[in-house]
PDB file of C-alpha atoms in Angstrom:
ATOM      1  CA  UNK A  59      55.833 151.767  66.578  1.00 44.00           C
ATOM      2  CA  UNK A  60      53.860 149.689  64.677  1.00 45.00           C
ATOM      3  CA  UNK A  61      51.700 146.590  66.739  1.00 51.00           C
ATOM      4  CA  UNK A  62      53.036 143.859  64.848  1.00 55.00           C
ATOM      5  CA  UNK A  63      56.631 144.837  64.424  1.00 51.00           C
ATOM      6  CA  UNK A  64      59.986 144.998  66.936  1.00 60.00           C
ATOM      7  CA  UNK A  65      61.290 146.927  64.504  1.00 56.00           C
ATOM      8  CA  UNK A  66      61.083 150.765  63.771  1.00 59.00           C
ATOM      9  CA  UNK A  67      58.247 152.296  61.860  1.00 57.00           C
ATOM     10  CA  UNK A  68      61.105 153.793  59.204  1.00 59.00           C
ATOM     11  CA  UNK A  69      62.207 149.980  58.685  1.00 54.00           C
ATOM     12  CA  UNK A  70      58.929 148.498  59.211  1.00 49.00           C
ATOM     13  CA  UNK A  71      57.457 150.286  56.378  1.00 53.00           C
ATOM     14  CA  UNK A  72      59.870 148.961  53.547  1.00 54.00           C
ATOM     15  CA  UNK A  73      59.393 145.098  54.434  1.00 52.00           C
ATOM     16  CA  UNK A  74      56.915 142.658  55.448  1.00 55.00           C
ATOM     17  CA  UNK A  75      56.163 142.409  59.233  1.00 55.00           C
ATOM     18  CA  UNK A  76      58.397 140.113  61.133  1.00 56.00           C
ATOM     19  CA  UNK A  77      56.034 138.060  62.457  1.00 56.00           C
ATOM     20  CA  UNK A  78      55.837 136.575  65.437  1.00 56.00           C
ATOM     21  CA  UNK A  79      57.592 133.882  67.195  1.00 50.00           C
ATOM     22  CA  UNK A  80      55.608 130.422  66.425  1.00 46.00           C
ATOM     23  CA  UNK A  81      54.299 128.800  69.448  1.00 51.00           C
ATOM     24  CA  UNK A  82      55.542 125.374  68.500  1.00 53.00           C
ATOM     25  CA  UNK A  83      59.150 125.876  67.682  1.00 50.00           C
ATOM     26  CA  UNK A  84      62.549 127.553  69.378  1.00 57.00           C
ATOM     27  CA  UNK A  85      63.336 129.731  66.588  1.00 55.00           C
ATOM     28  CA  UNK A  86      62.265 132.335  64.815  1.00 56.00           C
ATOM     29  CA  UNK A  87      58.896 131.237  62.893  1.00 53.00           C
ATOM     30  CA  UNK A  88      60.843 132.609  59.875  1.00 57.00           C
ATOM     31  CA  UNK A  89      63.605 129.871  60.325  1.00 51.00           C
ATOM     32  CA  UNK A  90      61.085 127.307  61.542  1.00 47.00           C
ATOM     33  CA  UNK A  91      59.338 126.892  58.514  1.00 52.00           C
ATOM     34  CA  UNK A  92      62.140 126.308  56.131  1.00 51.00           C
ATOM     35  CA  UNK A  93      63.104 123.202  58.539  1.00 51.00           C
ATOM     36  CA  UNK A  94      61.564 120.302  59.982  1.00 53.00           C
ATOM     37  CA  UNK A  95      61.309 121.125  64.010  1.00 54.00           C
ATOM     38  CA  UNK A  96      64.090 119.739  66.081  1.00 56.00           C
ATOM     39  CA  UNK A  97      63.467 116.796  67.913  1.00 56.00           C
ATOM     40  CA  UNK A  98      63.721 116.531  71.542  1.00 56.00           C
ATOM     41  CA  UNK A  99      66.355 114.311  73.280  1.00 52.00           C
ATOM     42  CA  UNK A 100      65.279 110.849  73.108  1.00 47.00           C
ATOM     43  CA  UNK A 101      64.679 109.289  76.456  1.00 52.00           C
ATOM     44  CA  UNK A 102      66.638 106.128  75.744  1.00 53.00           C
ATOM     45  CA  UNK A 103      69.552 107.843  74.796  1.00 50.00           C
ATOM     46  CA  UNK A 104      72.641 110.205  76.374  1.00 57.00           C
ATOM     47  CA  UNK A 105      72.942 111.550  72.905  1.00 54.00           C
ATOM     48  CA  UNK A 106      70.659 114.097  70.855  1.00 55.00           C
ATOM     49  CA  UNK A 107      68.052 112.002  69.262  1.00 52.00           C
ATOM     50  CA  UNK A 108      69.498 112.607  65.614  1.00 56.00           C
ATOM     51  CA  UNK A 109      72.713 111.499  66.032  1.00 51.00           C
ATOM     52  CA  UNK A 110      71.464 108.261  68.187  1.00 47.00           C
ATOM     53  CA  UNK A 111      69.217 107.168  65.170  1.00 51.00           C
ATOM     54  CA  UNK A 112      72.472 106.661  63.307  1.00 51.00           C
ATOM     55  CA  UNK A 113      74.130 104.725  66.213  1.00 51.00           C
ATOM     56  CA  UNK A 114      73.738 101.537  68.245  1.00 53.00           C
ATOM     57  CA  UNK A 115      73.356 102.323  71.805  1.00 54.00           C
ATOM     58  CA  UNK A 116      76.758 102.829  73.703  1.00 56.00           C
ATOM     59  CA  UNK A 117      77.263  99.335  75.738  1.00 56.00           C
ATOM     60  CA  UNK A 118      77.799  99.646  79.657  1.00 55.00           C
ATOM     61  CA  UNK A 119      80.236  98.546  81.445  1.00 52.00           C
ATOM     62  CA  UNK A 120      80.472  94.472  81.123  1.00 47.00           C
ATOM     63  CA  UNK A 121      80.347  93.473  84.813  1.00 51.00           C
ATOM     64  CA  UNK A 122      82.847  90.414  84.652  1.00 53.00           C
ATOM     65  CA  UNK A 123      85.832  92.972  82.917  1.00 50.00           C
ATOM     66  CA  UNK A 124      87.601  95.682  84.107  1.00 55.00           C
ATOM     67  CA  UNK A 125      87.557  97.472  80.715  1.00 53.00           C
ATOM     68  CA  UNK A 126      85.306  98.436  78.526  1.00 53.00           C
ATOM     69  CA  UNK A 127      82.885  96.121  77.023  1.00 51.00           C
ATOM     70  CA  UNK A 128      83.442  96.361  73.111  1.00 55.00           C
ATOM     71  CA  UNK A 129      87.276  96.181  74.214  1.00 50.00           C
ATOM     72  CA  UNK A 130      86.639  93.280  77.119  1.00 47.00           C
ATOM     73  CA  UNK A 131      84.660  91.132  74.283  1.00 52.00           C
ATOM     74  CA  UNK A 132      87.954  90.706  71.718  1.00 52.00           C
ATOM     75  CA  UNK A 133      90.468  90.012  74.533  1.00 52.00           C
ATOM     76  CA  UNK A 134      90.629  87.221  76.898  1.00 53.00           C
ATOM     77  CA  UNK A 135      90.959  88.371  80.910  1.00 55.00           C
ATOM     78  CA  UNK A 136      94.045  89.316  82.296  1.00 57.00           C
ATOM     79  CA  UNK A 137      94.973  86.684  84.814  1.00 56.00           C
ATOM     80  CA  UNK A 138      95.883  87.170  88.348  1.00 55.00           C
ATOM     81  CA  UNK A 139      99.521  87.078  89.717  1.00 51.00           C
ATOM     82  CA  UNK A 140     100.155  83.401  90.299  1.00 46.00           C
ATOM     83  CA  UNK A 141     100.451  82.537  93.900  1.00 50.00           C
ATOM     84  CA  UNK A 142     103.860  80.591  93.436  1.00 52.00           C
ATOM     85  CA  UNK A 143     105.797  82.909  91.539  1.00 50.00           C
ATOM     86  CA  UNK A 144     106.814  86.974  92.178  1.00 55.00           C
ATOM     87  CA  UNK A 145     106.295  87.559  88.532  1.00 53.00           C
ATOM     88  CA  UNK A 146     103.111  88.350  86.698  1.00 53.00           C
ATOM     89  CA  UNK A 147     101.494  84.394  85.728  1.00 51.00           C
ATOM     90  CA  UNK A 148     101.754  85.301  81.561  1.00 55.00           C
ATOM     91  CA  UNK A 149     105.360  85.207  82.129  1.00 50.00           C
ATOM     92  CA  UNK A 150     105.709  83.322  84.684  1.00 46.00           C
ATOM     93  CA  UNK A 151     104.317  80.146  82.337  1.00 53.00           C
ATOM     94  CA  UNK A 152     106.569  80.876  79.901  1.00 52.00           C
ATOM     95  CA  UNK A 153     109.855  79.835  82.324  1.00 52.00           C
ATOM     96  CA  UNK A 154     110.723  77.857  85.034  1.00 53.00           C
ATOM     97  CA  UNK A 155     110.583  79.347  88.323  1.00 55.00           C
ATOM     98  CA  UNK A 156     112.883  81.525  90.197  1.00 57.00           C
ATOM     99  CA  UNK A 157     115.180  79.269  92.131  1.00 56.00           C
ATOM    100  CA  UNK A 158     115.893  80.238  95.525  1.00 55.00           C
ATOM    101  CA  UNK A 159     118.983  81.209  96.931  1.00 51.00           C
ATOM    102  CA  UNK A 160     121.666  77.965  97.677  1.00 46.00           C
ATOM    103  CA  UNK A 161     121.989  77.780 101.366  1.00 52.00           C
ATOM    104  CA  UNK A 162     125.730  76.611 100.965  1.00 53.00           C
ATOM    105  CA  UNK A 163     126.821  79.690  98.131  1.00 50.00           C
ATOM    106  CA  UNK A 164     127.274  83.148  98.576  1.00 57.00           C
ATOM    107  CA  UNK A 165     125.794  83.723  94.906  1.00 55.00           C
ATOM    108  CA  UNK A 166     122.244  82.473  93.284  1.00 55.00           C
ATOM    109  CA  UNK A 167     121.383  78.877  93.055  1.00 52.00           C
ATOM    110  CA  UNK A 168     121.102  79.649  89.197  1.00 55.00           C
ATOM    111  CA  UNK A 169     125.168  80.894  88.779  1.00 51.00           C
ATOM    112  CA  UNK A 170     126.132  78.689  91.591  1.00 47.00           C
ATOM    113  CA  UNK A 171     124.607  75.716  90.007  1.00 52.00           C
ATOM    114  CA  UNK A 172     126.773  75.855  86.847  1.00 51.00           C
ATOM    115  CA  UNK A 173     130.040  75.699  89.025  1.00 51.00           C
ATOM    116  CA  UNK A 174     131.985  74.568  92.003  1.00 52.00           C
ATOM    117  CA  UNK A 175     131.294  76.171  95.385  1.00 53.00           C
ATOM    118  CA  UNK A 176     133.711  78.917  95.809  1.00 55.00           C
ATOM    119  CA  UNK A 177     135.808  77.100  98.783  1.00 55.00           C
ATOM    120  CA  UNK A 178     136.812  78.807 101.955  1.00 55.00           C
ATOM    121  CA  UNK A 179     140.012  80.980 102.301  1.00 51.00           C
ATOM    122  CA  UNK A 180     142.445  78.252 103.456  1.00 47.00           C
ATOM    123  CA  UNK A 181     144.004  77.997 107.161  1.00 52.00           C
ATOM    124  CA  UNK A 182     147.724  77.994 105.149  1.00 54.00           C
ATOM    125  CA  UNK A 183     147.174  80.902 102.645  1.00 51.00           C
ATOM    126  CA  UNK A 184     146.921  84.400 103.191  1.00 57.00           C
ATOM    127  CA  UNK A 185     145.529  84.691  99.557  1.00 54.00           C
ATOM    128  CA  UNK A 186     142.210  83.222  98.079  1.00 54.00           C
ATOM    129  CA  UNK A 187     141.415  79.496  98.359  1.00 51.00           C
ATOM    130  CA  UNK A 188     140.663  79.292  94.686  1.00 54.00           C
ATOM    131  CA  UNK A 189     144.018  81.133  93.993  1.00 51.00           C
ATOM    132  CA  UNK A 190     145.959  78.840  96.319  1.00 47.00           C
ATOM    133  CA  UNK A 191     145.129  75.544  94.744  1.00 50.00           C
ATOM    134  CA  UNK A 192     146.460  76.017  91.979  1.00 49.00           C
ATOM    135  CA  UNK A 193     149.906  76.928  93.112  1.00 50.00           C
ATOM    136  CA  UNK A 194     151.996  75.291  95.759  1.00 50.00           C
ATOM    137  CA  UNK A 195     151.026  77.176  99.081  1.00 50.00           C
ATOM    138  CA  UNK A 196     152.836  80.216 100.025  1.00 53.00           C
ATOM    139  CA  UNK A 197     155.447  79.328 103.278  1.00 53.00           C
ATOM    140  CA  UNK A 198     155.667  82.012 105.855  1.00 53.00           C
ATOM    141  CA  UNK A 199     158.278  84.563 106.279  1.00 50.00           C
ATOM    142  CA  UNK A 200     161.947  82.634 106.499  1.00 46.00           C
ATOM    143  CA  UNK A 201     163.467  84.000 110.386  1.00 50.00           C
ATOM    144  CA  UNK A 202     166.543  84.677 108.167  1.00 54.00           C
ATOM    145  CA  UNK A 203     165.379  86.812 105.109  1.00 51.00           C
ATOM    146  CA  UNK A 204     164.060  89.788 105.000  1.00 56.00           C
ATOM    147  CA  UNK A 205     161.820  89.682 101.735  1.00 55.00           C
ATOM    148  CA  UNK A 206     158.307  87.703 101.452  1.00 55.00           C
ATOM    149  CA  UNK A 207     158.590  84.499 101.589  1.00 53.00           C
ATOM    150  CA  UNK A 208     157.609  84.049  97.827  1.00 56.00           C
ATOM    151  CA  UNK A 209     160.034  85.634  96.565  1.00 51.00           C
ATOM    152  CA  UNK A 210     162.349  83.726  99.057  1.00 47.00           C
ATOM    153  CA  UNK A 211     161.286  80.707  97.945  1.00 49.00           C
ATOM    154  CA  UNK A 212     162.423  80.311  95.118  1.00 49.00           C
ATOM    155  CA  UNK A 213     166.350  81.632  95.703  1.00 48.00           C
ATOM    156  CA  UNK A 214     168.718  80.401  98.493  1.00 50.00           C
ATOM    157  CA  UNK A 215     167.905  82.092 101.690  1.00 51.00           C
ATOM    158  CA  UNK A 216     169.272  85.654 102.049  1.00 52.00           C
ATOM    159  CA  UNK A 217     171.440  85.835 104.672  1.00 54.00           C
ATOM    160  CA  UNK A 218     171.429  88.577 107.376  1.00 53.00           C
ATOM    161  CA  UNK A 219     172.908  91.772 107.381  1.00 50.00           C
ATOM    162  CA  UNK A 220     176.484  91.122 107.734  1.00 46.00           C
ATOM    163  CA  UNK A 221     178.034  92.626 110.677  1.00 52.00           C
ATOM    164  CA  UNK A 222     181.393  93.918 108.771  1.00 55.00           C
ATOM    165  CA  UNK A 223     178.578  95.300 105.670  1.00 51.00           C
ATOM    166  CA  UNK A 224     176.968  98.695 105.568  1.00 56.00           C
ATOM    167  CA  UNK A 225     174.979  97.176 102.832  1.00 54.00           C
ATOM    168  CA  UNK A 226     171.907  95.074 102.642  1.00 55.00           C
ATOM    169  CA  UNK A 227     172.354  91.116 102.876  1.00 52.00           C
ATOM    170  CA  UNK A 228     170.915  90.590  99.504  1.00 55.00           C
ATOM    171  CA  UNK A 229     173.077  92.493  97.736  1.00 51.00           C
ATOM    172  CA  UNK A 230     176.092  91.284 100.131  1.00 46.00           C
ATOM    173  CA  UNK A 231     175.491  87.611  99.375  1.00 49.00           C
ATOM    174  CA  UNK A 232     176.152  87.911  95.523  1.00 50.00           C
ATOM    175  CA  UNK A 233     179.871  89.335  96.619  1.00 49.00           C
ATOM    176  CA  UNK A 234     182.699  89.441  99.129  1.00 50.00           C
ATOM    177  CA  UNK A 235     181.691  90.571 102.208  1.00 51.00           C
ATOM    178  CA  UNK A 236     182.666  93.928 102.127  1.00 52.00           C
ATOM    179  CA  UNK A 237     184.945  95.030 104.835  1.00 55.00           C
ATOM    180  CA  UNK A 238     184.238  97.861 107.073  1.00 54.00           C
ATOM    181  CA  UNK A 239     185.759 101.477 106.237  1.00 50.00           C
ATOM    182  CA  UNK A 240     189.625 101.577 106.368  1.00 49.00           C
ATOM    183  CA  UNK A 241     190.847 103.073 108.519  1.00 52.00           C
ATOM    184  CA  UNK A 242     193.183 105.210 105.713  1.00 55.00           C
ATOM    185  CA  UNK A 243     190.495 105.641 103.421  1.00 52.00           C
ATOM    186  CA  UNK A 244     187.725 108.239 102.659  1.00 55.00           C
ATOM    187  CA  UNK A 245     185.940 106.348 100.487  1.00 56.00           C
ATOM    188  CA  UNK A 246     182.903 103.725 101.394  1.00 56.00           C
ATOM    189  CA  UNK A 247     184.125 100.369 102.297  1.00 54.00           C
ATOM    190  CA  UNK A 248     182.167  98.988  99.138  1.00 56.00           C
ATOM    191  CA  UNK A 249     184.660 101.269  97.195  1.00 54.00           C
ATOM    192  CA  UNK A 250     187.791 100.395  98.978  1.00 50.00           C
ATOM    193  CA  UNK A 251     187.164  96.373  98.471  1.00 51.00           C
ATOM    194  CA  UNK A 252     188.278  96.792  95.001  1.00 52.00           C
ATOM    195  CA  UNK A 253     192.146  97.330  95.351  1.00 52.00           C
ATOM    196  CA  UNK A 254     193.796  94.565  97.263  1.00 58.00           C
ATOM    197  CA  UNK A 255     193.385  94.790 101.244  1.00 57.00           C
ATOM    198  CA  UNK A 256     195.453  96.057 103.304  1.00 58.00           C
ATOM    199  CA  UNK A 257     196.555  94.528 106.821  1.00 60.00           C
ATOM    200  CA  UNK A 258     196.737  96.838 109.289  1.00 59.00           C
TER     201      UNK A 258
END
């Protein structure tokens, strides 16, 4: 091997000697002096020294903001929540506040405000207070029918079963009381009332 060459005598022979590496550089003295040397990081800067040249410094953090400086400095501060209302204070300034609930409604002060209070059920009703006043109230069961009183109310009172009927009172009112089975006959009494009755 040859004393100035890494390379072998066979190879050495047929090119220059590769010289050594230059005590002032990182590379390859071959490399090195085509370029300018490569300057060392700059001590006022995070970045390599060439690329900070072409750059202003980064800013640091702006200690009055909570974001980033160059962002901080085109935006005013985000305000804190406002101490009288549950919503953030940018939109809390842009409407009224929140009323509380209405301590004589069952819904929010802001509904119940744009109506009547919904009045209790009422002591004579068994249906809604704000059904029942506008309609005559609803009486109670008659003792002598045996349909809801609403219905009732607005026919003649259906009398009781009739003791000579096998059928119900309602439909017995609207005819003859039907007499009881014959005593001749196989046919329902309801039936038999149709020819002319027969005295025992």
């Amino acid at each position: 091997m040859l004393a100035t060459s890494t390379v072998p005598s066979d190879i050495a022979s047929t090119s220059t000697p590769t010289p050594a590496m230059s005590a002032t550089s990182t590379v390859p003295s071959d490399i090195a002096s085509t370029s300018t040397p490569t300057p060392a990081m700059s001590a006022t800067s995070t970045v390599p020294s060439d690329i900070a040249s072409t750059s202003t410094p980064t800013p640091a953090m702006s200690a009055t903001s909570t974001v980033h400086s160059d962002i901080a400095s085109t935006s005013t501060p985000t305000p804190a929540m406002s101490a009288t209302s549950t919503v953030h204070s940018d939109i809390a300034s842009t409407s009224t506040p929140i009323p509380a609930m209405s301590a004589t409604s069952t819904v929010p002060s802001d509904i119940a405000s744009t109506s009547t209070p919904t009045p209790a059920m009422s002591a004579t009703s068994n249906v809604p207070s704000d059904i029942a006043s506008t309609s005559t109230p609803n009486p109670a069961m008659s003792a002598t029918s045996t349909v809801p009183s609403d219905i009732a109310s607005t026919s003649t009172p259906t009398p009781a079963i009739s003791a000579s009927s096998t059928v119900p009172s309602d439909i017995a009112s609207t005819s003859t009381p039907t007499p009881a089975m014959l005593a001749t006959s196989t046919v329902p009494s309801d039936i038999a009332s149709t020819p002319i009755l027969q005295s025992h």
